[in-house]
């Protein structure tokens, strides 16, 4: 039997595998210890010598994967494999998490709780409010989710949950905005088996990712000790907005379009969509439309950025599943696709490629691929979209039914006949021809 990765088995690793650094004491508390944190922020904290306490309140799966291996795991990026030792413990209970955030040794809190983690009444902001209120000094809290104004959104949610402590938190804690970027496909059993064959150890907490990684943080921290982020390649900037918009619209917007159209066509992986002529030209057309809505930050060459994105999407080594990206579409549409659509309509510009992506989301709500295979729509609003679509067969009626969801579609946009017209055209095309015909064309 293959031995399990742990402190004790590290000496068994082949020489070409990177060993972890000295195991640092936790100074960061991270909420949402999923693959994205393990592949993106944790390697930065490893480089900086800042240990991480990770919290996973929704399921014990991460704890069960990590704790038996002393919280060590492999970061598999392209051909390179290295061990990360920054994560020191995994918490499952809210009271433990509150106590850890409140502890004086904690100097930083980071979060990856996905877009839906910021919906009104969500748990993470309430936990943060309770914990920050117990602190003797202020602290910095960094939202690392793909939301516009993520820091400000989190701050507002925490203050709303904080009651009497809101003024103190507002005055002493900082919630900088960030842009995070690294493509991290979900780990599958086959990845664990393939890694075991390469390194001779079983690692149930491994993450696979691409060589590329980027983290831009707004330079606004609470007083006191902070990590030397710049030393680990993190960019600090005065204004994150333009970075975030460029990433959300060119990367994530294209990703979502690839996911829904590819998923409907029965195509498993992002790189397979990119290998189809129509798939690639759809992505390019969508980016052409999105690009004109941006105000690129100084230092971002959009031409090079877009070329790099196409190459990243086309990477066959990543095996990034379209269904993974397709999930939670109701939480992703506004910032990724509706925002650039609104800008273009206001300028009288066309929106066909962006509308095709939104129509892909609409078609996805039917829970059936082109071939009629049923799947579960994984989305907090899946019940609502199913109710609204029940009994409707005509694309125009379906478009109107879904446009009535005001938490997704701002009413002025939903009422714009150019928007309704483009969506209806594109949804009809998907219904009549199938997504595969669009991607192959
Ligand atoms: C993807 C992102 O699943 C999704 O919605 O678009 O997770 C994407 O891979 C990352 O934002 C890349 O940085």
CSV table of C-alpha atoms and ligand atoms in Angstrom, one decimal:
chain,number,residue,atom,x,y,z
A,1,UNK,CA,0.0,0.0,0.0
A,2,UNK,CA,1.2,3.5,-0.8
A,3,UNK,CA,2.2,5.4,2.4
A,4,UNK,CA,0.3,8.6,3.2
A,5,UNK,CA,2.0,12.0,3.1
A,6,UNK,CA,2.9,13.3,6.6
A,7,UNK,CA,5.8,14.9,8.5
A,8,UNK,CA,7.1,11.4,9.0
A,9,UNK,CA,7.1,10.4,5.4
A,10,UNK,CA,8.6,13.6,3.9
A,11,UNK,CA,12.0,12.0,3.7
A,12,UNK,CA,10.6,9.4,1.3
A,13,UNK,CA,9.9,12.0,-1.3
A,14,UNK,CA,12.0,12.0,-4.5
A,15,UNK,CA,14.6,14.8,-4.7
A,16,UNK,CA,12.9,16.7,-7.4
A,17,UNK,CA,9.8,17.3,-5.2
A,18,UNK,CA,10.1,20.6,-3.3
A,19,UNK,CA,10.1,20.2,0.5
A,20,UNK,CA,8.0,22.5,2.7
A,21,UNK,CA,9.7,25.4,4.5
A,22,UNK,CA,10.0,25.4,8.3
A,23,UNK,CA,6.4,25.1,9.7
A,24,UNK,CA,5.4,28.6,10.8
A,25,UNK,CA,3.1,29.5,13.8
A,26,UNK,CA,-0.4,30.5,12.6
A,27,UNK,CA,-0.8,34.3,12.2
A,28,UNK,CA,-3.5,34.2,9.5
A,29,UNK,CA,-7.0,32.8,9.9
A,30,UNK,CA,-8.5,31.7,6.6
A,31,UNK,CA,-12.3,31.0,6.1
A,32,UNK,CA,-13.0,28.5,3.3
A,33,UNK,CA,-10.1,26.1,3.2
A,34,UNK,CA,-10.9,24.9,-0.3
A,35,UNK,CA,-8.6,24.1,-3.2
A,36,UNK,CA,-8.4,27.8,-4.3
A,37,UNK,CA,-6.9,28.9,-1.0
A,38,UNK,CA,-4.5,26.0,-0.9
A,39,UNK,CA,-3.3,26.8,-4.5
A,40,UNK,CA,-3.3,30.6,-4.3
A,41,UNK,CA,-2.9,32.3,-1.0
A,42,UNK,CA,-1.4,29.5,1.1
A,43,UNK,CA,1.8,29.3,-1.1
A,44,UNK,CA,2.2,33.1,-0.6
A,45,UNK,CA,2.0,32.6,3.2
A,46,UNK,CA,4.4,29.7,2.9
A,47,UNK,CA,6.9,32.0,1.1
A,48,UNK,CA,6.4,34.7,3.8
A,49,UNK,CA,6.7,32.3,6.8
A,50,UNK,CA,3.2,33.1,8.0
A,51,UNK,CA,1.2,30.1,9.2
A,52,UNK,CA,-2.5,29.6,8.5
A,53,UNK,CA,-5.3,28.4,10.6
A,54,UNK,CA,-7.9,27.2,8.1
A,55,UNK,CA,-11.6,27.0,8.8
A,56,UNK,CA,-14.0,24.7,6.9
A,57,UNK,CA,-17.4,25.1,8.5
A,58,UNK,CA,-19.5,23.5,5.8
A,59,UNK,CA,-18.0,20.0,5.7
A,60,UNK,CA,-15.3,18.0,7.6
A,61,UNK,CA,-13.9,16.7,4.2
A,62,UNK,CA,-11.0,19.1,4.2
A,63,UNK,CA,-10.1,18.3,7.8
A,64,UNK,CA,-10.3,14.5,7.0
A,65,UNK,CA,-8.0,15.0,4.1
A,66,UNK,CA,-5.5,17.3,5.8
A,67,UNK,CA,-5.2,16.5,9.5
A,68,UNK,CA,-4.0,12.8,9.0
A,69,UNK,CA,-1.2,14.3,6.9
A,70,UNK,CA,-0.2,17.0,9.5
A,71,UNK,CA,-1.9,19.5,7.1
A,72,UNK,CA,0.8,19.1,4.5
A,73,UNK,CA,-0.2,18.9,0.9
A,74,UNK,CA,1.2,19.0,-2.6
A,75,UNK,CA,0.9,21.9,-5.0
A,76,UNK,CA,1.0,20.5,-8.5
A,77,UNK,CA,1.6,23.3,-11.0
A,78,UNK,CA,2.4,22.1,-14.4
A,79,UNK,CA,5.3,19.7,-14.1
A,80,UNK,CA,6.4,21.0,-10.7
A,81,UNK,CA,5.4,19.5,-7.4
A,82,UNK,CA,6.1,21.0,-4.1
A,83,UNK,CA,4.9,20.6,-0.5
A,84,UNK,CA,3.2,23.4,1.3
A,85,UNK,CA,3.4,23.5,5.1
A,86,UNK,CA,1.8,26.9,5.8
A,87,UNK,CA,-1.5,25.5,7.0
A,88,UNK,CA,-1.2,24.3,10.6
A,89,UNK,CA,-4.7,23.4,11.7
A,90,UNK,CA,-8.2,23.0,10.5
A,91,UNK,CA,-11.2,24.3,12.5
A,92,UNK,CA,-14.8,23.1,11.9
A,93,UNK,CA,-16.8,24.9,14.6
A,94,UNK,CA,-17.8,28.6,14.6
A,95,UNK,CA,-16.9,29.1,18.3
A,96,UNK,CA,-13.4,27.9,17.7
A,97,UNK,CA,-13.1,30.1,14.7
A,98,UNK,CA,-14.4,33.2,16.6
A,99,UNK,CA,-11.8,32.6,19.4
A,100,UNK,CA,-9.0,32.2,16.8
A,101,UNK,CA,-9.8,35.4,15.0
A,102,UNK,CA,-10.1,37.2,18.3
A,103,UNK,CA,-6.7,35.9,19.6
A,104,UNK,CA,-4.0,38.5,19.7
A,105,UNK,CA,-1.6,36.3,17.8
A,106,UNK,CA,-3.9,36.5,14.7
A,107,UNK,CA,-2.7,39.4,12.5
A,108,UNK,CA,-4.7,38.8,9.3
A,109,UNK,CA,-7.9,37.2,8.2
A,110,UNK,CA,-8.5,36.0,4.6
A,111,UNK,CA,-11.6,34.5,3.0
A,112,UNK,CA,-12.6,32.4,0.0
A,113,UNK,CA,-16.3,31.7,0.6
A,114,UNK,CA,-17.4,32.0,-3.1
A,115,UNK,CA,-19.8,34.6,-4.4
A,116,UNK,CA,-22.9,33.2,-2.6
A,117,UNK,CA,-21.1,33.6,0.8
A,118,UNK,CA,-21.8,37.3,0.6
A,119,UNK,CA,-25.6,37.1,0.2
A,120,UNK,CA,-27.6,38.9,2.9
A,121,UNK,CA,-27.9,36.8,6.0
A,122,UNK,CA,-24.8,34.7,5.3
A,123,UNK,CA,-22.8,33.2,8.0
A,124,UNK,CA,-19.2,34.3,7.5
A,125,UNK,CA,-19.9,38.1,8.0
A,126,UNK,CA,-21.8,37.3,11.2
A,127,UNK,CA,-18.9,35.2,12.5
A,128,UNK,CA,-16.4,37.9,11.6
A,129,UNK,CA,-18.5,40.6,13.3
A,130,UNK,CA,-18.7,38.6,16.5
A,131,UNK,CA,-14.9,37.8,16.4
A,132,UNK,CA,-13.7,41.3,15.5
A,133,UNK,CA,-15.8,42.8,18.3
A,134,UNK,CA,-13.8,40.8,20.8
A,135,UNK,CA,-10.4,42.0,19.7
A,136,UNK,CA,-8.3,44.4,21.6
A,137,UNK,CA,-6.8,45.9,18.5
A,138,UNK,CA,-7.8,46.3,14.8
A,139,UNK,CA,-6.9,43.8,12.1
A,140,UNK,CA,-7.0,43.4,8.3
A,141,UNK,CA,-9.6,41.2,6.7
A,142,UNK,CA,-9.1,40.3,3.0
A,143,UNK,CA,-11.9,38.9,0.8
A,144,UNK,CA,-10.4,36.8,-1.9
A,145,UNK,CA,-13.5,36.1,-3.9
A,146,UNK,CA,-14.3,37.1,-7.5
A,147,UNK,CA,-16.7,40.0,-6.6
A,148,UNK,CA,-16.4,43.6,-7.6
A,149,UNK,CA,-15.5,45.8,-4.6
A,150,UNK,CA,-15.1,42.6,-2.6
A,151,UNK,CA,-13.5,44.4,0.4
A,152,UNK,CA,-16.2,47.0,0.6
A,153,UNK,CA,-19.0,44.4,0.2
A,154,UNK,CA,-17.5,42.4,3.0
A,155,UNK,CA,-17.1,45.4,5.2
A,156,UNK,CA,-20.7,46.4,4.7
A,157,UNK,CA,-21.9,42.9,5.5
A,158,UNK,CA,-19.8,42.7,8.7
A,159,UNK,CA,-20.8,46.1,9.9
A,160,UNK,CA,-24.5,45.3,9.3
A,161,UNK,CA,-24.1,42.2,11.5
A,162,UNK,CA,-22.0,43.9,14.2
A,163,UNK,CA,-24.7,45.8,16.1
A,164,UNK,CA,-23.1,48.1,18.8
A,165,UNK,CA,-19.5,47.0,17.7
A,166,UNK,CA,-20.0,48.4,14.2
A,167,UNK,CA,-18.4,51.8,14.9
A,168,UNK,CA,-15.3,50.2,16.6
A,169,UNK,CA,-14.8,47.8,13.7
A,170,UNK,CA,-15.3,50.5,11.1
A,171,UNK,CA,-12.6,52.6,12.8
A,172,UNK,CA,-10.0,49.9,13.6
A,173,UNK,CA,-10.3,47.2,11.0
A,174,UNK,CA,-9.3,47.4,7.3
A,175,UNK,CA,-11.1,45.5,4.4
A,176,UNK,CA,-8.8,46.1,1.4
A,177,UNK,CA,-10.1,45.1,-2.0
A,178,UNK,CA,-8.2,42.4,-3.9
A,179,UNK,CA,-8.0,40.7,-7.3
A,180,UNK,CA,-7.0,37.1,-7.2
A,181,UNK,CA,-6.2,34.9,-10.2
A,182,UNK,CA,-5.2,31.3,-10.5
A,183,UNK,CA,-7.2,28.6,-12.3
A,184,UNK,CA,-7.7,25.7,-9.9
A,185,UNK,CA,-9.7,22.7,-11.1
A,186,UNK,CA,-11.3,20.5,-8.5
A,187,UNK,CA,-9.0,17.6,-7.5
A,188,UNK,CA,-10.3,14.2,-8.6
A,189,UNK,CA,-9.4,10.6,-7.5
A,190,UNK,CA,-7.5,10.1,-10.7
A,191,UNK,CA,-5.3,13.1,-9.9
A,192,UNK,CA,-4.5,11.6,-6.4
A,193,UNK,CA,-3.6,8.3,-8.0
A,194,UNK,CA,-1.5,9.9,-10.7
A,195,UNK,CA,0.4,12.0,-8.1
A,196,UNK,CA,0.9,8.9,-5.9
A,197,UNK,CA,2.5,7.1,-8.9
A,198,UNK,CA,4.9,10.1,-9.3
A,199,UNK,CA,5.9,10.8,-5.7
A,200,UNK,CA,5.4,7.5,-4.0
A,201,UNK,CA,3.0,8.9,-1.4
A,202,UNK,CA,-0.8,9.2,-1.2
A,203,UNK,CA,-1.8,12.9,-0.7
A,204,UNK,CA,-5.6,13.3,-0.2
A,205,UNK,CA,-5.3,17.1,0.1
A,206,UNK,CA,-3.3,17.8,-3.1
A,207,UNK,CA,-4.3,20.7,-5.4
A,208,UNK,CA,-3.6,20.9,-9.1
A,209,UNK,CA,-3.2,24.3,-10.8
A,210,UNK,CA,-1.5,26.2,-13.6
A,211,UNK,CA,1.9,27.9,-13.4
A,212,UNK,CA,0.3,31.3,-13.6
A,213,UNK,CA,-0.7,33.1,-10.4
A,214,UNK,CA,-1.6,36.7,-9.6
A,215,UNK,CA,-2.7,38.6,-6.5
A,216,UNK,CA,-3.2,42.3,-6.3
A,217,UNK,CA,-4.1,43.8,-3.0
A,218,UNK,CA,-5.3,47.4,-2.2
A,219,UNK,CA,-2.7,49.0,-0.1
A,220,UNK,CA,-4.9,49.7,2.9
A,221,UNK,CA,-4.1,47.8,6.1
A,222,UNK,CA,-4.9,48.1,9.8
A,223,UNK,CA,-1.9,49.4,11.8
A,224,UNK,CA,0.5,46.9,13.2
A,225,UNK,CA,2.5,44.0,11.9
A,226,UNK,CA,1.6,42.9,8.3
A,227,UNK,CA,3.2,40.3,5.9
A,228,UNK,CA,5.7,41.6,3.4
A,229,UNK,CA,3.4,40.7,0.6
A,230,UNK,CA,5.5,42.4,-2.1
A,231,UNK,CA,8.4,40.1,-1.2
A,232,UNK,CA,6.3,37.1,-2.3
A,233,UNK,CA,5.3,38.6,-5.6
A,234,UNK,CA,2.0,40.1,-4.6
A,235,UNK,CA,1.2,43.5,-6.2
A,236,UNK,CA,0.0,46.3,-3.9
A,237,UNK,CA,-2.0,49.0,-5.6
A,238,UNK,CA,-3.9,52.1,-4.7
A,239,UNK,CA,-6.9,51.3,-6.8
A,240,UNK,CA,-7.9,47.7,-7.5
A,241,UNK,CA,-11.2,48.4,-9.4
A,242,UNK,CA,-9.7,48.4,-12.9
A,243,UNK,CA,-7.7,45.2,-12.3
A,244,UNK,CA,-10.8,43.5,-11.0
A,245,UNK,CA,-13.0,44.6,-13.8
A,246,UNK,CA,-10.5,43.5,-16.4
A,247,UNK,CA,-10.2,40.1,-14.8
A,248,UNK,CA,-13.9,39.6,-14.1
A,249,UNK,CA,-15.0,40.5,-17.7
A,250,UNK,CA,-12.1,39.1,-19.8
A,251,UNK,CA,-11.3,35.9,-17.8
A,252,UNK,CA,-14.3,35.0,-15.7
A,253,UNK,CA,-16.9,36.3,-18.2
A,254,UNK,CA,-15.3,34.2,-21.0
A,255,UNK,CA,-15.0,31.2,-18.6
A,256,UNK,CA,-18.7,31.3,-17.8
A,257,UNK,CA,-19.6,31.4,-21.5
A,258,UNK,CA,-17.3,28.5,-22.2
A,259,UNK,CA,-18.8,26.6,-19.2
A,260,UNK,CA,-22.5,27.0,-20.1
A,261,UNK,CA,-22.2,26.5,-23.9
A,262,UNK,CA,-19.6,23.7,-23.5
A,263,UNK,CA,-21.6,22.0,-20.8
A,264,UNK,CA,-24.8,22.1,-22.9
A,265,UNK,CA,-22.8,20.6,-25.8
A,266,UNK,CA,-21.7,17.8,-23.6
A,267,UNK,CA,-18.1,19.0,-23.6
A,268,UNK,CA,-16.3,18.1,-20.4
A,269,UNK,CA,-13.3,20.4,-20.4
A,270,UNK,CA,-12.5,24.0,-21.0
A,271,UNK,CA,-9.5,23.2,-23.3
A,272,UNK,CA,-11.8,21.1,-25.5
A,273,UNK,CA,-14.1,24.1,-26.1
A,274,UNK,CA,-11.0,26.2,-27.0
A,275,UNK,CA,-10.0,23.5,-29.5
A,276,UNK,CA,-13.2,24.0,-31.5
A,277,UNK,CA,-13.0,26.8,-34.1
A,278,UNK,CA,-16.4,28.2,-33.0
A,279,UNK,CA,-15.4,27.9,-29.4
A,280,UNK,CA,-12.3,30.0,-29.8
A,281,UNK,CA,-14.0,32.6,-32.0
A,282,UNK,CA,-16.9,32.9,-29.5
A,283,UNK,CA,-14.4,33.6,-26.7
A,284,UNK,CA,-12.6,36.2,-28.8
A,285,UNK,CA,-15.8,37.9,-29.8
A,286,UNK,CA,-16.9,38.0,-26.2
A,287,UNK,CA,-13.6,39.5,-25.2
A,288,UNK,CA,-13.8,42.0,-28.0
A,289,UNK,CA,-17.1,43.3,-26.6
A,290,UNK,CA,-16.0,43.2,-23.0
A,291,UNK,CA,-12.6,44.9,-23.7
A,292,UNK,CA,-14.2,48.2,-24.9
A,293,UNK,CA,-16.0,48.5,-21.5
A,294,UNK,CA,-12.7,48.5,-19.5
A,295,UNK,CA,-10.6,51.3,-18.2
A,296,UNK,CA,-7.3,49.2,-18.0
A,297,UNK,CA,-5.0,49.9,-15.1
A,298,UNK,CA,-1.6,51.3,-15.9
A,299,UNK,CA,0.7,48.4,-16.2
A,300,UNK,CA,-1.8,46.1,-17.8
A,301,UNK,CA,-1.3,45.4,-21.5
A,302,UNK,CA,-4.7,44.2,-22.6
A,303,UNK,CA,-3.5,42.7,-25.8
A,304,UNK,CA,-0.9,40.5,-24.0
A,305,UNK,CA,-3.4,39.8,-21.2
A,306,UNK,CA,-6.0,38.5,-23.6
A,307,UNK,CA,-3.4,36.4,-25.5
A,308,UNK,CA,-2.3,34.9,-22.2
A,309,UNK,CA,-5.9,34.1,-21.2
A,310,UNK,CA,-6.5,32.2,-24.5
A,311,UNK,CA,-3.4,30.1,-23.8
A,312,UNK,CA,-4.4,29.5,-20.2
A,313,UNK,CA,-7.9,28.3,-21.2
A,314,UNK,CA,-6.4,26.1,-23.9
A,315,UNK,CA,-4.0,24.3,-21.5
A,316,UNK,CA,-4.8,20.6,-21.8
A,317,UNK,CA,-2.9,19.7,-18.7
A,318,UNK,CA,-5.4,21.4,-16.4
A,319,UNK,CA,-8.5,19.3,-17.2
A,320,UNK,CA,-10.8,22.0,-15.9
A,321,UNK,CA,-14.4,20.8,-16.0
A,322,UNK,CA,-17.1,23.0,-17.6
A,323,UNK,CA,-19.6,21.9,-14.9
A,324,UNK,CA,-17.3,23.3,-12.2
A,325,UNK,CA,-17.4,26.8,-13.6
A,326,UNK,CA,-21.1,26.5,-14.6
A,327,UNK,CA,-22.2,26.3,-11.0
A,328,UNK,CA,-23.7,29.3,-9.1
A,329,UNK,CA,-24.3,31.2,-12.3
A,330,UNK,CA,-26.9,33.4,-10.8
A,331,UNK,CA,-24.2,34.8,-8.5
A,332,UNK,CA,-21.7,35.3,-11.3
A,333,UNK,CA,-23.7,36.8,-14.2
A,334,UNK,CA,-24.0,40.4,-13.0
A,335,UNK,CA,-20.3,41.2,-12.6
A,336,UNK,CA,-19.1,39.0,-15.4
A,337,UNK,CA,-21.6,39.6,-18.2
A,338,UNK,CA,-24.4,42.0,-17.3
A,339,UNK,CA,-22.1,44.9,-16.3
A,340,UNK,CA,-20.3,45.0,-19.6
A,341,UNK,CA,-23.6,44.6,-21.4
A,342,UNK,CA,-25.0,47.6,-19.7
A,343,UNK,CA,-22.0,49.7,-20.6
A,344,UNK,CA,-22.2,48.7,-24.2
A,345,UNK,CA,-25.9,49.3,-24.5
A,346,UNK,CA,-25.5,52.8,-22.9
A,347,UNK,CA,-23.1,53.6,-25.7
A,348,UNK,CA,-25.3,52.1,-28.4
A,349,UNK,CA,-22.8,49.2,-29.1
A,350,UNK,CA,-23.7,45.6,-30.0
A,351,UNK,CA,-23.9,42.8,-27.4
A,352,UNK,CA,-24.4,39.6,-29.4
A,353,UNK,CA,-21.5,37.5,-28.0
A,354,UNK,CA,-22.1,38.6,-24.4
A,355,UNK,CA,-25.8,37.9,-24.9
A,356,UNK,CA,-25.0,34.4,-26.2
A,357,UNK,CA,-23.2,33.7,-23.0
A,358,UNK,CA,-26.2,34.9,-20.9
A,359,UNK,CA,-28.5,32.8,-23.1
A,360,UNK,CA,-26.2,29.9,-22.4
A,361,UNK,CA,-26.9,30.4,-18.7
A,362,UNK,CA,-30.7,30.6,-19.4
A,363,UNK,CA,-30.6,27.3,-21.4
A,364,UNK,CA,-28.5,25.7,-18.6
A,365,UNK,CA,-31.4,26.3,-16.2
A,366,UNK,CA,-33.4,23.7,-18.0
A,367,UNK,CA,-31.1,21.0,-16.4
A,368,UNK,CA,-30.7,19.2,-19.7
A,369,UNK,CA,-27.8,19.1,-22.3
A,370,UNK,CA,-28.4,19.3,-26.0
A,371,UNK,CA,-28.5,15.5,-26.1
A,372,UNK,CA,-31.2,15.5,-23.4
A,373,UNK,CA,-29.0,14.2,-20.6
A,374,UNK,CA,-30.3,15.5,-17.2
A,375,UNK,CA,-28.0,17.2,-14.7
A,376,UNK,CA,-28.5,19.1,-11.5
A,377,UNK,CA,-28.4,22.8,-11.7
A,378,UNK,CA,-26.0,23.7,-8.9
A,379,UNK,CA,-27.1,27.2,-8.0
A,380,UNK,CA,-28.7,28.9,-4.9
A,381,UNK,CA,-31.4,30.2,-7.3
A,382,UNK,CA,-32.0,26.9,-9.1
A,383,UNK,CA,-35.4,26.4,-7.4
A,384,UNK,CA,-36.5,29.9,-8.5
A,385,UNK,CA,-35.3,29.5,-12.1
A,386,UNK,CA,-37.0,26.1,-12.4
A,387,UNK,CA,-40.3,27.5,-11.1
A,388,UNK,CA,-40.2,30.4,-13.5
A,389,UNK,CA,-39.5,28.2,-16.5
A,390,UNK,CA,-42.1,25.5,-15.7
A,391,UNK,CA,-44.4,24.9,-18.7
A,392,UNK,CA,-42.7,27.5,-20.9
A,393,UNK,CA,-41.3,26.3,-24.3
A,394,UNK,CA,-40.9,29.4,-26.3
A,395,UNK,CA,-37.5,31.1,-26.0
A,396,UNK,CA,-39.1,34.5,-25.8
A,397,UNK,CA,-41.3,33.5,-22.9
A,398,UNK,CA,-38.3,31.9,-21.2
A,399,UNK,CA,-36.2,35.0,-21.6
A,400,UNK,CA,-38.9,37.2,-20.1
A,401,UNK,CA,-39.6,34.8,-17.2
A,402,UNK,CA,-35.9,34.7,-16.2
A,403,UNK,CA,-35.4,38.5,-16.7
A,404,UNK,CA,-37.9,39.0,-13.9
A,405,UNK,CA,-35.4,37.8,-11.3
A,406,UNK,CA,-34.4,41.2,-9.9
A,407,UNK,CA,-31.6,40.0,-7.8
A,408,UNK,CA,-29.8,39.0,-11.0
A,409,UNK,CA,-31.1,41.4,-13.7
A,410,UNK,CA,-31.5,45.2,-12.8
A,411,UNK,CA,-35.0,46.1,-14.0
A,412,UNK,CA,-33.9,48.9,-16.4
A,413,UNK,CA,-31.6,46.4,-18.2
A,414,UNK,CA,-34.3,43.7,-18.1
A,415,UNK,CA,-36.7,46.2,-19.8
A,416,UNK,CA,-34.3,47.2,-22.5
A,417,UNK,CA,-35.7,45.8,-25.8
A,418,UNK,CA,-32.2,45.5,-27.3
A,419,UNK,CA,-31.2,43.2,-24.5
A,420,UNK,CA,-34.4,41.2,-24.6
A,421,UNK,CA,-34.1,40.9,-28.4
A,422,UNK,CA,-30.5,39.8,-28.3
A,423,UNK,CA,-31.2,37.2,-25.6
A,424,UNK,CA,-34.2,35.9,-27.4
A,425,UNK,CA,-32.3,35.5,-30.7
A,426,UNK,CA,-29.4,33.7,-29.0
A,427,UNK,CA,-31.6,31.5,-26.8
A,428,UNK,CA,-33.6,30.5,-29.9
A,429,UNK,CA,-30.4,29.6,-31.7
A,430,UNK,CA,-29.3,27.4,-28.8
A,431,UNK,CA,-32.7,25.7,-28.6
A,432,UNK,CA,-33.0,25.2,-32.4
A,433,UNK,CA,-29.4,24.4,-33.3
A,434,UNK,CA,-27.8,23.2,-30.0
A,435,UNK,CA,-24.7,24.7,-28.4
A,436,UNK,CA,-22.4,22.3,-30.2
A,437,UNK,CA,-23.5,23.7,-33.6
A,438,UNK,CA,-22.6,27.2,-32.3
A,439,UNK,CA,-19.2,26.0,-31.0
A,440,UNK,CA,-18.3,24.0,-34.1
A,441,UNK,CA,-19.4,26.6,-36.6
B,1,LIG,C1,-14.0,30.4,-12.6
B,1,LIG,C2,-13.0,30.9,-11.6
B,1,LIG,O1,-15.3,28.7,-11.5
B,1,LIG,C3,-15.3,29.9,-12.0
B,1,LIG,O2,-16.3,30.6,-11.9
B,1,LIG,O3,-14.3,31.4,-13.5
B,1,LIG,O4,-12.9,30.1,-10.5
B,1,LIG,C4,-11.6,31.1,-12.3
B,1,LIG,O5,-11.0,29.9,-12.6
B,1,LIG,C5,-10.7,31.9,-11.3
B,1,LIG,O6,-11.3,33.1,-11.0
B,1,LIG,C6,-9.4,32.1,-12.0
B,1,LIG,O7,-8.6,33.0,-11.3
